[in-house]
Short mmCIF file of C-alpha atoms in Angstrom, two decimals:
data_model
loop_
_atom_site.label_atom_id
_atom_site.label_comp_id
_atom_site.label_asym_id
_atom_site.label_seq_id
_atom_site.Cartn_x
_atom_site.Cartn_y
_atom_site.Cartn_z
CA MET A 418 16.46 -4.48 47.17
CA LYS A 419 16.03 -1.54 45.26
CA ILE A 420 17.35 -2.43 41.42
CA PRO A 421 18.23 1.65 40.13
CA HIS A 422 16.73 2.50 36.86
CA SER A 423 18.76 2.39 34.74
CA ALA A 424 19.53 -1.23 35.20
CA MET A 425 15.84 -1.64 34.61
CA LEU A 426 15.95 -0.20 31.15
CA LYS A 427 18.88 -2.25 30.15
CA LEU A 428 16.77 -5.33 31.49
CA ALA A 429 13.77 -4.17 29.50
CA LEU A 430 15.95 -3.37 26.61
CA VAL A 431 17.08 -6.99 26.28
CA PHE A 432 13.56 -8.40 26.61
CA ALA A 433 11.90 -6.41 24.08
CA TYR A 434 14.87 -7.11 20.84
CA GLN A 435 14.26 -10.58 22.03
CA PRO A 436 11.75 -11.53 19.12
CA CYS A 437 14.85 -9.99 16.76
CA ILE A 438 17.22 -12.04 17.94
CA ALA A 439 15.13 -15.33 17.86
CA ALA A 440 13.91 -14.25 14.19
CA GLY A 441 17.65 -14.78 13.05
CA ASN A 442 17.54 -18.11 14.35
CA LEU A 443 14.21 -19.66 11.88
CA ALA A 444 14.82 -22.28 9.87
CA PHE A 445 13.48 -21.49 6.50
CA GLU A 446 12.67 -24.33 3.75
CA PRO A 447 12.84 -23.68 0.32
CA GLY A 448 9.81 -22.33 -1.22
CA ASP A 449 9.09 -20.07 1.94
CA PRO A 450 8.06 -16.24 1.24
CA VAL A 451 11.04 -13.63 3.47
CA LEU A 452 12.29 -10.23 3.77
CA ALA A 453 16.07 -9.70 2.97
CA ASN A 454 16.97 -6.90 5.45
CA CYS A 455 19.98 -4.11 3.26
CA HIS A 456 19.99 -0.97 5.70
CA GLU A 457 15.87 -1.84 6.70
CA ILE A 458 15.06 -1.71 3.38
CA TYR A 459 14.07 -5.26 2.94
CA THR A 460 13.24 -7.63 -0.42
CA LYS A 461 10.60 -9.85 -0.90
CA GLY A 462 12.13 -13.07 -2.00
CA VAL A 463 11.63 -16.22 -1.92
CA VAL A 464 13.93 -19.45 -0.29
CA LYS A 465 15.71 -20.98 -2.77
CA ALA A 466 18.30 -23.38 -0.67
CA LYS A 467 19.77 -23.51 2.93
CA VAL A 468 23.68 -22.86 2.77
CA ASP A 469 25.77 -23.10 6.16
CA ASP A 470 25.37 -19.66 7.90
CA GLY A 471 22.04 -18.87 6.21
CA TYR A 472 20.50 -18.62 2.78
CA THR A 473 20.69 -18.00 -0.86
CA LEU A 474 17.25 -16.56 -1.70
CA HIS A 475 15.26 -15.49 -5.06
CA PHE A 476 13.88 -12.40 -5.94
CA PRO A 477 11.84 -11.44 -8.53
CA LYS A 478 12.30 -9.24 -11.39
CA ASN A 479 10.85 -6.21 -10.21
CA SER A 480 12.36 -6.10 -6.41
CA GLY A 481 14.77 -3.40 -6.01
CA PRO A 482 17.30 -1.94 -5.97
CA LEU A 483 19.39 -3.86 -4.14
CA ARG A 484 21.90 -2.12 -1.95
CA CYS A 485 23.14 -5.36 -0.60
CA PRO A 486 24.78 -8.41 -2.52
CA PRO A 487 21.87 -10.37 -3.32
CA PHE A 488 23.87 -14.03 -3.58
CA ARG A 489 23.91 -15.29 0.13
CA TRP A 490 22.14 -14.38 3.16
CA HIS A 491 22.96 -15.07 6.28
CA SER A 492 20.38 -15.78 8.52
CA GLU A 493 20.01 -12.82 10.72
CA PHE A 494 19.27 -10.66 7.83
CA VAL A 495 16.00 -13.12 6.56
CA LEU A 496 13.00 -12.68 8.29
CA PRO A 497 9.76 -14.59 7.66
CA PHE A 498 7.03 -12.47 5.46
CA GLU A 499 3.52 -12.45 6.28
CA SER A 500 0.92 -9.78 4.66
CA VAL A 501 -1.08 -7.94 7.45
CA PRO A 502 -3.58 -5.08 6.77
CA GLU A 503 -2.30 -2.71 9.29
CA TYR A 504 0.84 -2.23 11.74
CA ARG A 505 1.19 -0.98 14.96
CA LEU A 506 4.05 1.32 16.13
CA LYS A 507 4.37 0.32 19.70
CA PHE A 508 6.51 2.78 21.79
CA LEU A 509 8.25 3.17 25.55
CA GLY A 510 6.16 -0.36 26.45
CA GLY A 511 2.97 1.27 26.04
CA PHE A 512 3.51 4.31 27.85
CA LYS A 513 3.29 6.73 24.44
CA LYS A 514 0.41 6.09 22.08
CA ASP A 515 1.05 3.60 19.14
CA ILE A 516 1.31 4.68 15.87
CA VAL A 517 -1.00 2.92 13.51
CA PHE A 518 -0.20 2.31 9.32
CA LYS A 519 -3.04 0.80 7.38
CA THR A 520 -2.60 -0.41 3.79
CA GLY A 521 -3.78 2.45 1.42
CA GLU A 522 -2.61 5.39 3.35
CA THR A 523 -0.45 8.15 2.37
CA VAL A 524 2.79 8.42 3.54
CA ALA A 525 5.30 11.03 3.17
CA PHE A 526 9.45 10.36 2.99
CA ARG A 527 12.49 12.21 4.02
CA LEU A 528 15.18 10.67 1.65
CA ASP A 529 18.67 11.87 0.84
CA THR A 530 19.95 12.86 -2.57
CA ASP A 531 21.83 11.73 -4.87
CA LYS A 532 24.19 14.58 -6.05
CA ARG A 533 24.50 13.24 -9.18
CA VAL A 534 20.36 12.94 -9.66
CA VAL A 535 19.63 16.23 -8.10
CA SER A 536 22.57 18.91 -7.40
CA ASN A 537 20.67 21.99 -5.54
CA ARG A 538 19.07 19.92 -2.09
CA ALA A 539 20.46 17.55 -0.04
CA THR A 540 16.93 16.13 0.66
CA ILE A 541 13.52 15.74 -0.77
CA ASP A 542 10.01 14.95 0.35
CA ILE A 543 8.34 12.27 -1.50
CA ASP A 544 4.45 11.24 -1.06
CA ALA A 545 3.45 7.61 -1.44
CA ARG A 546 0.62 4.81 -0.70
CA ILE A 547 0.79 1.95 1.50
CA ILE A 548 0.37 -0.74 -1.14
CA ASP A 549 1.32 -4.12 1.41
CA ILE A 550 2.50 -4.04 5.03
CA SER A 551 4.24 -7.16 6.27
CA SER A 552 3.65 -8.63 9.99
CA ASN A 553 7.77 -6.85 10.99
CA GLY A 554 6.87 -3.53 10.50
CA ALA A 555 7.77 -3.15 6.57
CA ILE A 556 5.99 -1.21 4.09
CA ALA A 557 5.53 -1.40 0.12
CA VAL A 558 4.47 1.52 -1.18
CA GLU A 559 3.85 3.24 -4.60
CA LEU A 560 5.20 6.66 -6.09
CA LEU A 561 2.31 9.48 -6.17
CA SER A 562 4.88 12.53 -6.01
CA THR A 563 4.75 13.38 -9.51
CA ALA A 564 8.19 15.94 -9.38
CA PRO A 565 11.19 14.29 -11.39
CA GLU A 566 13.70 14.31 -9.00
CA ALA A 567 11.28 13.19 -6.39
CA ALA A 568 11.25 10.18 -8.53
CA ALA A 569 14.09 9.54 -9.74
CA THR A 570 15.22 9.76 -5.37
CA PHE A 571 12.39 7.27 -5.33
CA TRP A 572 13.27 4.63 -7.77
CA GLN A 573 17.46 4.74 -6.47
CA TRP A 574 16.07 3.90 -2.68
CA VAL A 575 12.93 2.20 -2.38
CA GLY A 576 11.54 1.21 -6.17
CA GLY A 577 9.95 -2.16 -5.39
CA ASN A 578 11.21 -2.83 -1.70
CA TYR A 579 9.72 -2.73 1.69
CA VAL A 580 10.99 0.11 4.37
CA ASP A 581 11.07 -0.41 7.90
CA LEU A 582 9.03 1.53 9.39
CA ARG A 583 11.87 2.24 12.57
CA HIS A 584 13.91 4.27 8.56
CA LYS A 585 15.12 7.89 9.24
CA ALA A 586 13.51 8.54 6.01
CA LEU A 587 9.82 7.95 7.86
CA GLU A 588 10.53 9.88 10.85
CA MET A 589 9.02 13.34 9.75
CA GLU A 590 5.65 10.73 9.41
CA ARG A 591 6.33 9.16 12.69
CA LYS A 592 6.23 12.34 14.16
CA LYS A 593 3.13 14.17 11.93
CA ARG A 594 1.04 10.70 13.26
CA SER A 595 2.17 11.19 17.02
CA ASP A 596 0.99 14.79 17.53
#
């Protein structure tokens, strides 16, 4: 029996997303370090209590900005946190070269600007240094750019949070590293 290529691709995608689906079914205990996913921006926190459909989390004062209400988090938006020295983005099941990100490296973000902060540009490029990497592929960064507009945009969108390496703001960096 011959299986069409589109069916094989769909099957491969289903198996590729299994770890993501399973992550939402993990049982966390109070005190466990976790990342709360809010539009591919992760905030590091600690589980305070388990509730019906998720968790109540505590975030430290330097985390933020929080783009989602920080009260109850459904379990599918809570991921385990473990710090790693490097992370490999894998593409097409190994048919394309991995892109490696390491702690201490510089990355470039291209973020959309808020017209109230930067009125003359739709996007702004920001340089930052990776200070931590989570095992799920999210990075915490410190700002290197010195322009006031870059700093304002950085603190508005990223701040003390973790950014998924697959986030659209890092598309330019991924493209640069894949060449």
